[in-house]
Short mmCIF file of C-alpha atoms in Angstrom, two decimals:
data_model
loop_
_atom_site.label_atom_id
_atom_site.label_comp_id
_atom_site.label_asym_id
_atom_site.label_seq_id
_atom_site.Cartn_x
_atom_site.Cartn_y
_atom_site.Cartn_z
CA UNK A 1349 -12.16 12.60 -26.00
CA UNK A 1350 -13.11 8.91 -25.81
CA UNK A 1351 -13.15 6.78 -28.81
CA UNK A 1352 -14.07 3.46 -29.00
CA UNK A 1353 -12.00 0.63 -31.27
CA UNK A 1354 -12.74 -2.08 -33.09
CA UNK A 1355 -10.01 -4.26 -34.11
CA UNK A 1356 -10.81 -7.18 -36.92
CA UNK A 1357 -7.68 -7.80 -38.01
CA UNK A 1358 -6.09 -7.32 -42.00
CA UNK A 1359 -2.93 -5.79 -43.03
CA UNK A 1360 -3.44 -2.78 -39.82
CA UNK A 1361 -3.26 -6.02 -37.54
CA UNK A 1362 -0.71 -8.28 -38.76
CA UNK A 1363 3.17 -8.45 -38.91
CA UNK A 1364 5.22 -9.71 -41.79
CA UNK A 1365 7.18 -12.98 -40.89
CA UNK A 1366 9.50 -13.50 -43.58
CA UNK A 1367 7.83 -13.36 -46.78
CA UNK A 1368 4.67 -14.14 -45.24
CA UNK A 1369 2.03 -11.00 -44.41
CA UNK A 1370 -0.32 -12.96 -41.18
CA UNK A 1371 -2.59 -11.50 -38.21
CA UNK A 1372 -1.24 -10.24 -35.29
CA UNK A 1373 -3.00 -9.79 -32.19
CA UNK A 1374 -0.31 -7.80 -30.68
CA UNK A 1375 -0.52 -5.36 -33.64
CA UNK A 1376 -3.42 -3.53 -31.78
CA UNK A 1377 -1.20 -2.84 -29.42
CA UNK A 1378 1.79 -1.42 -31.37
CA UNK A 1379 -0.58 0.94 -32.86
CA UNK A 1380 -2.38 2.59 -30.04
CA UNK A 1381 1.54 2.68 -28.82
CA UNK A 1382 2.60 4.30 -32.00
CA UNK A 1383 -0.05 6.89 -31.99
CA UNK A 1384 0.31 7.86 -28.49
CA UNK A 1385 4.33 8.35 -29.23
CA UNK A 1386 3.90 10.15 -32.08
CA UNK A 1387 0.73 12.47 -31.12
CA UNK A 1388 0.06 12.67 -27.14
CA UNK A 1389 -2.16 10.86 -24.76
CA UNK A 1390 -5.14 13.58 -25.07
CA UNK A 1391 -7.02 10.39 -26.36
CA UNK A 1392 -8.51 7.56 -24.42
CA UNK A 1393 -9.05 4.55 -26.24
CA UNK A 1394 -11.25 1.53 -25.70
CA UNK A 1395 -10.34 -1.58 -27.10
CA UNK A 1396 -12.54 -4.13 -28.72
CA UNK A 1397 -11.37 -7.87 -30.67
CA UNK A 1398 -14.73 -9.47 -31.68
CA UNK A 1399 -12.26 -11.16 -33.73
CA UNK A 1400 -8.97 -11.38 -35.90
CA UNK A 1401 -8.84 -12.28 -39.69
CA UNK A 1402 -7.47 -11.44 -42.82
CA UNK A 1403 -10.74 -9.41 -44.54
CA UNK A 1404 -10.22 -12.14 -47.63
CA UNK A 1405 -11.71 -14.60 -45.47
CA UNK A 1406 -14.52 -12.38 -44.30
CA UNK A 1407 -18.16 -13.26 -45.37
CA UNK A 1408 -21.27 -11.67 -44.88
CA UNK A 1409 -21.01 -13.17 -41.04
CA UNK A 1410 -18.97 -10.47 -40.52
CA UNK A 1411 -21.27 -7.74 -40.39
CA UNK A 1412 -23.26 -9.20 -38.17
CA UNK A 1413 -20.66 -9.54 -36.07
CA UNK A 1414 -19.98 -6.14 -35.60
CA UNK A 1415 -23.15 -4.81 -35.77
CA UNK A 1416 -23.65 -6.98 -32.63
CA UNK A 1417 -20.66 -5.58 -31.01
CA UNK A 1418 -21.16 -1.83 -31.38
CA UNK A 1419 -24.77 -2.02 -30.22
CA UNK A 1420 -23.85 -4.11 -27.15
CA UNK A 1421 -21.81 -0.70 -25.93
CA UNK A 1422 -22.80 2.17 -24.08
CA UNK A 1423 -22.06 4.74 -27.25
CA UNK A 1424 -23.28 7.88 -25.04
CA UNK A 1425 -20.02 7.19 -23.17
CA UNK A 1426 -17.84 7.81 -26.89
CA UNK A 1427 -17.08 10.60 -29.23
CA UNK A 1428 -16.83 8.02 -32.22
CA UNK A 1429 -16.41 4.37 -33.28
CA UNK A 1430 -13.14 3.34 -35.46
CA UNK A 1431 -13.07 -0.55 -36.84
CA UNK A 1432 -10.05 -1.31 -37.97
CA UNK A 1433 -10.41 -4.03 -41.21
CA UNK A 1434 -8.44 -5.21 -43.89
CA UNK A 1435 -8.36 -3.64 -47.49
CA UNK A 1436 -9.30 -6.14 -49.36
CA UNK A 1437 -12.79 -6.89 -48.73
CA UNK A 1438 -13.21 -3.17 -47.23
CA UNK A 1439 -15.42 -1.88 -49.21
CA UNK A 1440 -18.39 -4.16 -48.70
CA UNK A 1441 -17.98 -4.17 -45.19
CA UNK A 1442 -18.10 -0.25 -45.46
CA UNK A 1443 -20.80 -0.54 -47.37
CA UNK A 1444 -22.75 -3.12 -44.61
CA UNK A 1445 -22.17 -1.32 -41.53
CA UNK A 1446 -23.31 2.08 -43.13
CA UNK A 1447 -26.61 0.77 -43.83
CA UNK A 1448 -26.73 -1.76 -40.46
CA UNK A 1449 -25.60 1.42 -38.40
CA UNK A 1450 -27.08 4.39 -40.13
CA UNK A 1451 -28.99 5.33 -36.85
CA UNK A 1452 -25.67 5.64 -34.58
CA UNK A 1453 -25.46 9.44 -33.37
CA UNK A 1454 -21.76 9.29 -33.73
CA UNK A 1455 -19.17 8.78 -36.43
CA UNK A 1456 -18.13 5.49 -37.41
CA UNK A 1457 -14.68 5.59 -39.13
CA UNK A 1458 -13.16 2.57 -41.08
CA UNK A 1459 -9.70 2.44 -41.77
CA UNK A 1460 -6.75 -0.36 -43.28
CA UNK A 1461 -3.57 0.19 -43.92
CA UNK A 1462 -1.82 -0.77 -47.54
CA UNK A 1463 0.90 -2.16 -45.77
CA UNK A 1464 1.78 -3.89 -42.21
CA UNK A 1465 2.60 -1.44 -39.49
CA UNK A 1466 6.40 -2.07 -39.83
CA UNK A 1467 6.87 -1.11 -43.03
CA UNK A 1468 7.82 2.38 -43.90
CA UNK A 1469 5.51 2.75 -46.70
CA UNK A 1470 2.61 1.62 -44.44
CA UNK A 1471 0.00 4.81 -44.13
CA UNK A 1472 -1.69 2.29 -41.50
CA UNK A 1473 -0.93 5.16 -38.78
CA UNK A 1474 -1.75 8.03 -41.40
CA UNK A 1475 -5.29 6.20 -41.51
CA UNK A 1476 -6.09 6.11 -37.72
CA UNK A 1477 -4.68 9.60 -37.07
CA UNK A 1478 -7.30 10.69 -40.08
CA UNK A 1479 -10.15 8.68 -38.21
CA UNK A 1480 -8.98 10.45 -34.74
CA UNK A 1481 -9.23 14.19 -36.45
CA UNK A 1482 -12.79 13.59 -37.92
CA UNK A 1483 -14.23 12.45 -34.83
CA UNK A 1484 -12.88 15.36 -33.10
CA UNK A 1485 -14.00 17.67 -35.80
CA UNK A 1486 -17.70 16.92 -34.60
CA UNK A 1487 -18.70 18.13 -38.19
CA UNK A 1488 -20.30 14.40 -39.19
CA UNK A 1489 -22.04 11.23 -38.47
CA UNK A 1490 -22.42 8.20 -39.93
CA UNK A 1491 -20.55 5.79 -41.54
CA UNK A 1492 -17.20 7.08 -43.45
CA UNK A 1493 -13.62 5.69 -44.61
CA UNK A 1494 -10.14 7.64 -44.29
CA UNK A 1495 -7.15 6.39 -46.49
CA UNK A 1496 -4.09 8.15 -47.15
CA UNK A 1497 -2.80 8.05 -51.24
CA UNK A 1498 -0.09 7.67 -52.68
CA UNK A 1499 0.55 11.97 -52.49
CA UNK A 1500 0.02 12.04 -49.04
CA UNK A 1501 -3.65 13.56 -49.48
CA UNK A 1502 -5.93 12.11 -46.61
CA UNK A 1503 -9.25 11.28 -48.29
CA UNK A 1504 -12.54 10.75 -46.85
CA UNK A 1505 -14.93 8.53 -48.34
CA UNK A 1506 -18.86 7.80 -47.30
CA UNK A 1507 -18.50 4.24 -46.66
CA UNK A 1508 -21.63 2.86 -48.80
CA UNK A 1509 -19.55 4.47 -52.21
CA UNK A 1510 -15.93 2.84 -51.13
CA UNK A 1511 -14.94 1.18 -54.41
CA UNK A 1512 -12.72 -1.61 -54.04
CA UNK A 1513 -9.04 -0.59 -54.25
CA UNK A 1514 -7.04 -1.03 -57.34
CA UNK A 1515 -4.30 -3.68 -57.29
CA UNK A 1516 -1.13 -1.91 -59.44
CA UNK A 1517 -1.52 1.36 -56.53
CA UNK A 1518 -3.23 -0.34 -53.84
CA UNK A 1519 -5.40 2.72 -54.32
CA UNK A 1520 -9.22 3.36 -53.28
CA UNK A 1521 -11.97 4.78 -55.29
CA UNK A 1522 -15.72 6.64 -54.31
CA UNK A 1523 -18.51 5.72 -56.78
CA UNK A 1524 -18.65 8.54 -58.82
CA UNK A 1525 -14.78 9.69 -58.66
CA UNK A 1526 -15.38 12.26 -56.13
CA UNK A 1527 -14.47 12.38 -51.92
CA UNK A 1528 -16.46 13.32 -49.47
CA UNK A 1529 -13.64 15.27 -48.61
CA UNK A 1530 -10.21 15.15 -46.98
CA UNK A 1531 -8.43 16.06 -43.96
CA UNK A 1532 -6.01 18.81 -43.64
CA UNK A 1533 -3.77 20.30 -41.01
CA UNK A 1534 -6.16 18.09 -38.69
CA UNK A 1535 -9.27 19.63 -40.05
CA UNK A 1536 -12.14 17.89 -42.27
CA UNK A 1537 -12.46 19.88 -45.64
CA UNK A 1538 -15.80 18.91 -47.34
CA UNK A 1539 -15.56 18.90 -51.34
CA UNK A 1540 -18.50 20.73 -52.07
CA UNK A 1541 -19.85 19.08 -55.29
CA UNK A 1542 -23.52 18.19 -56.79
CA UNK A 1543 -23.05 14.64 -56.10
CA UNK A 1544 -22.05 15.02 -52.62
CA UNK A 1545 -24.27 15.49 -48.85
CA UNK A 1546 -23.65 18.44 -47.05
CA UNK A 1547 -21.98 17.99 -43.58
CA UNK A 1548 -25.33 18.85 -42.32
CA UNK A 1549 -27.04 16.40 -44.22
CA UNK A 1550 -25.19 13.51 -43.53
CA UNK A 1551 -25.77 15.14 -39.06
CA UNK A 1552 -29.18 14.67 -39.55
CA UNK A 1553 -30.30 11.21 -37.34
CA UNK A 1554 -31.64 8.60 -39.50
CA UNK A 1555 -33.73 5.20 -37.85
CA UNK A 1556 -32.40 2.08 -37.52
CA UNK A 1557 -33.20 -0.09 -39.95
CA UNK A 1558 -34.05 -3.26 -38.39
CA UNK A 1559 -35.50 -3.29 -34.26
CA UNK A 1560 -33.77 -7.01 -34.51
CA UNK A 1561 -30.01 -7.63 -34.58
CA UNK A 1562 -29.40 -8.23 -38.57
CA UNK A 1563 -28.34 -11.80 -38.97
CA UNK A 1564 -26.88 -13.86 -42.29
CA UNK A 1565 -28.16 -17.15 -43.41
CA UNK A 1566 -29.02 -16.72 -46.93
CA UNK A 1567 -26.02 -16.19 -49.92
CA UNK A 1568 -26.68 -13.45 -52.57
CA UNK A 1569 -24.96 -14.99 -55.96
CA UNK A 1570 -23.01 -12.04 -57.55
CA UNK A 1571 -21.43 -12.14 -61.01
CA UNK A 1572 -20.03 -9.78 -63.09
CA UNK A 1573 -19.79 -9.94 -67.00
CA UNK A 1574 -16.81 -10.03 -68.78
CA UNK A 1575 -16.84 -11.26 -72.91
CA UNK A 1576 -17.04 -14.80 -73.52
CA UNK A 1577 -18.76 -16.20 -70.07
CA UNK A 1578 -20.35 -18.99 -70.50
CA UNK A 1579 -23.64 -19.14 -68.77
CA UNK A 1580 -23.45 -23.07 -69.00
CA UNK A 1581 -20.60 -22.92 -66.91
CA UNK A 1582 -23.16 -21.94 -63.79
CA UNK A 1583 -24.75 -25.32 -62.20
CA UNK A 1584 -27.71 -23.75 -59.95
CA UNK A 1585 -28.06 -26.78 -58.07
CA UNK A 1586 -28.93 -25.00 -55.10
CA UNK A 1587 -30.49 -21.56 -56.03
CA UNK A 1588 -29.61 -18.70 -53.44
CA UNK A 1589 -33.12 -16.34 -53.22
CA UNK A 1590 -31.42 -13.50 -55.46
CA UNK A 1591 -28.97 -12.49 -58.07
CA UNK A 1592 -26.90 -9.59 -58.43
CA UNK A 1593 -25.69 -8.86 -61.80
CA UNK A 1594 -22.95 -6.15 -62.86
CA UNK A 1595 -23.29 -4.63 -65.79
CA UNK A 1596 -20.88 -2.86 -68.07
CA UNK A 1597 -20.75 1.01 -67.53
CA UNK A 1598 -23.56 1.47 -70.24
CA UNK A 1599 -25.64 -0.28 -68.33
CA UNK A 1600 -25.21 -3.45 -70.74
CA UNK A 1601 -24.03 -6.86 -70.89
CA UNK A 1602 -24.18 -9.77 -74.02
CA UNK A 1603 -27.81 -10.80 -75.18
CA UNK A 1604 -26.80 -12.57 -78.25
CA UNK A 1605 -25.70 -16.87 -78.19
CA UNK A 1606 -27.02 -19.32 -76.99
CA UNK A 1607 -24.76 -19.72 -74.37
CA UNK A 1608 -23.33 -16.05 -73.30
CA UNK A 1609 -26.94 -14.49 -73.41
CA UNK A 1610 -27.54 -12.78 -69.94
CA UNK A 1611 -31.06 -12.89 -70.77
CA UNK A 1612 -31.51 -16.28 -71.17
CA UNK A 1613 -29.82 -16.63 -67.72
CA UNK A 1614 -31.69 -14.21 -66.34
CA UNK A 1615 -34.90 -16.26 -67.17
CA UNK A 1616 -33.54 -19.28 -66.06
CA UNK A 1617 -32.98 -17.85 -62.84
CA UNK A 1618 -36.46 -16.53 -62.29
CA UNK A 1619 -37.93 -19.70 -63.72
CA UNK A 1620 -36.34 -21.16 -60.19
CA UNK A 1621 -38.10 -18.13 -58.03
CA UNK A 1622 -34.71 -16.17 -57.82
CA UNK A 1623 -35.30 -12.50 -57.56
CA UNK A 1624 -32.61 -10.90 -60.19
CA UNK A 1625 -31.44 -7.46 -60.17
CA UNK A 1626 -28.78 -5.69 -62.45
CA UNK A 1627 -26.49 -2.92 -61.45
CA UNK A 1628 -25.59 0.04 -62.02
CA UNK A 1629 -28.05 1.24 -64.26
CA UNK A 1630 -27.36 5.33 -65.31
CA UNK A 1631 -30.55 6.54 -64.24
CA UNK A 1632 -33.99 5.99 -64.48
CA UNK A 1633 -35.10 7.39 -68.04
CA UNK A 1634 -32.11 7.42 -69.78
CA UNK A 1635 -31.62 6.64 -73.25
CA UNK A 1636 -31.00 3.30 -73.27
CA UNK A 1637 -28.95 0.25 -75.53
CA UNK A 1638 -30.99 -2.04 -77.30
CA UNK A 1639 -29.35 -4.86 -74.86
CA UNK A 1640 -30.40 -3.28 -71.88
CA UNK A 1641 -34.24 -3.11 -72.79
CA UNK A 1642 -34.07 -6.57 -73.52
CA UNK A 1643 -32.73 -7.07 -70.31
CA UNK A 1644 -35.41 -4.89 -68.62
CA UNK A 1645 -37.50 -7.15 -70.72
CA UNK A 1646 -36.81 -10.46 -68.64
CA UNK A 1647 -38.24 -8.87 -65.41
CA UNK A 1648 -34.69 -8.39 -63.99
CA UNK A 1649 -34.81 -5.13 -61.31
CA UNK A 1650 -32.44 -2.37 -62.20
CA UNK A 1651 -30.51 -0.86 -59.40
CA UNK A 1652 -29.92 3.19 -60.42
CA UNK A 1653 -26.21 4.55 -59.76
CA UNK A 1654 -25.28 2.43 -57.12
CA UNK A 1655 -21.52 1.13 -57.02
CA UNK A 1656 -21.41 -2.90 -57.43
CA UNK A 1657 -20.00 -3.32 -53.64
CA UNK A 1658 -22.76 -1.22 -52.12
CA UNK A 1659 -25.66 -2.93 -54.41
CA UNK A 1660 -24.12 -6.23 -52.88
CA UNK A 1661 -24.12 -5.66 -49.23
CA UNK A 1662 -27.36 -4.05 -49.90
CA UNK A 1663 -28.99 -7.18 -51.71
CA UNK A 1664 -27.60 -9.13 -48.96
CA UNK A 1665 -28.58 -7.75 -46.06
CA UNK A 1666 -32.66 -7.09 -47.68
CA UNK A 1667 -32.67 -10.65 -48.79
CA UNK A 1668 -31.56 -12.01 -44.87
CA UNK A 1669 -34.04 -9.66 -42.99
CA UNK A 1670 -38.17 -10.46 -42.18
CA UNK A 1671 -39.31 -6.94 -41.18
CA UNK A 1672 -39.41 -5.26 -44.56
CA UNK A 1673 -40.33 -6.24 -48.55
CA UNK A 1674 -36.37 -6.89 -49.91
CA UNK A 1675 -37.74 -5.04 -53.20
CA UNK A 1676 -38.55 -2.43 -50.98
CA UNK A 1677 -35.55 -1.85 -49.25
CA UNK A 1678 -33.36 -1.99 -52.54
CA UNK A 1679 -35.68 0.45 -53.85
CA UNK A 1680 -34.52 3.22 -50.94
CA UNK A 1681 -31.13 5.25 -51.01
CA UNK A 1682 -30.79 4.37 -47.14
CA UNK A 1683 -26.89 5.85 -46.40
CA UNK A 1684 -25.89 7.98 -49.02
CA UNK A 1685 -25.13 4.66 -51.75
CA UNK A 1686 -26.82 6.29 -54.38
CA UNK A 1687 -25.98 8.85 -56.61
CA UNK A 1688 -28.25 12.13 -57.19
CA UNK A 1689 -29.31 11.96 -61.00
CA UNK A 1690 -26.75 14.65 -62.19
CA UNK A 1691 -25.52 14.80 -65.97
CA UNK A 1692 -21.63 15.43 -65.19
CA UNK A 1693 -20.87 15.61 -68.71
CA UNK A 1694 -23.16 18.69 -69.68
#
């Protein structure tokens, strides 16, 4: 088996000097090394550095970046694609790279580590091995996530619902609250559940979304609400083409003031030709708040059950891309981002 690797850097990459967690390049090597002490040489790797960076400092540039570096290999000559990135910024890259690279015929597997390799609570190794057994498994493609918790369960996440990880546990999350699945005794166990693909779903090929190389030029402002913000405090001296706006889990967010209205912010924002969407929303025809009809009511686009990571990359990518209407794009579930309109609570 042939695998091809893709290191970027973060935590999986670095080495702790002192008190100070930085990038290592030599870290790439001491994990290949540890894996082949610890599981065999069945596996031939080939190694990749388009660059080397805490994922903190990542931007949108990113993706581009390694969109350009898969597709510049020969992928008929690999069993699977594993980036390694750092956790902090993980899930939006997931996110990117699932939509950028839906049309790969092969796995791509993202992995991080919660700690540097040299650390005995690191599950850095745990991750790669996981990434290893689900290419072999040859039960998926597409773009997916393996992170080891704090049990020693092995989850697997579709990249494009990777939630950002919690900072008390260092934990991950899928939209939704459920895995794709896990792996166990070096097999991939799908959790068969209403909001989940089947393996053979997620096997079936899907077209590239763009014939050109994706690039990034234009920002996407993202905010998220919290009580008391102060829409005042926002100077939109130079307006980026769209706004992304969390909401609370209700699909809400504060219409009332003169100053902490979303509304009124939402029409300033179109008054400058910013397109403005608002995510998640439940579903399309639920019941809804009187707050969030009166922020339908501003012409704001709701995005349906769609995590605030995914909706991001998402919004980014359609509003830095010529070949398609952005309100068209964000109106398609294109890797598995959005949830099927279940009631879990019946």
């Amino acid at each position: 088996m042939r695998i091809l690797v893709i290191f970027t850097g973060g935590t999986i990459g670095s080495t702790v000097d002192g008190a100070t967690v930085h990038t290592d390049p030599a870290a790439a090597s001491r994990l290949l090394a540890l894996y082949r002490e610890q599981y065999g040489a069945d596996v031939s790797f080939e190694v990749r550095r388009p660059c080397n960076l805490l994922s903190e400092n990542a931007t949108p540039a990113l993706w581009a970046l390694l969109e350009r570096a898969i597709r510049a290999e020969k992928l008929s000559r690999y069993d699977g694609v594993i980036v390694t990135h750092g956790s902090d910024t993980l899930p939006y890259t997931c996110a990117a790279l699932a939509f950028l690279l839906r049309d790969l015929p092969l796995p791509l597997v993202l992995v991080a580590s919660n700690y540097s390799l040299g650390d005995s609570r690191s599950n850095g190794l745990a991750n790669f091995r996981s990434a290893v057994e689900l290419i072999a498994s040859r039960t998926v493609r597409g773009a997916f996530t393996v992170f080891q918790d704090e049990y020693g369960k092995n989850r697997v996440y579709l990249a494009a619902r990777l939630q950002e990880a919690d900072t008390a546990r260092d934990q991950f999350s899928s939209y939704g609250s459920i895995d794709f699945g896990e792996m166990k005794g070096g097999k991939f166990v799908w959790n068969e559940h209403p909001l989940n693909p089947t393996p053979e779903a997620v096997c079936r090929a899907q077209p590239r979304l763009f014939a050109a190389e994706w690039t990034f030029q234009e920002s996407v402002l993202a905010l998220r609400p919290y009580p008391g913000l102060n829409y005042r405090f926002l100077r939109l001296d130079s307006s980026p083409r769209a706004l992304l706006h969390y909401l609370y889990h209700a699909a809400t967010a504060c219409t009332q003031g003169d100053v902490y209205a979303l509304t009124d912010f939402l029409r300033a924002c179109k008054s400058r030709g910013m397109a403005c969407y608002l995510a998640p929303f439940k579903a399309e025809g639920d019941v809804l708040y009187e707050t969030s009809r009166a922020l339908l009511e501003t012409g704001a686009t709701p995005l349906y059950r769609i995590s605030f990571e995914a909706a991001y990359a998402k919004l980014t990518i359609a509003y830095n891309q010529a070949e398609h209407r952005p309100e068209s794009l964000m109106e398609q579930c294109i890797a598995w981002e959005c949830l099927p309109r279940i009631d879990l609570r019946l």
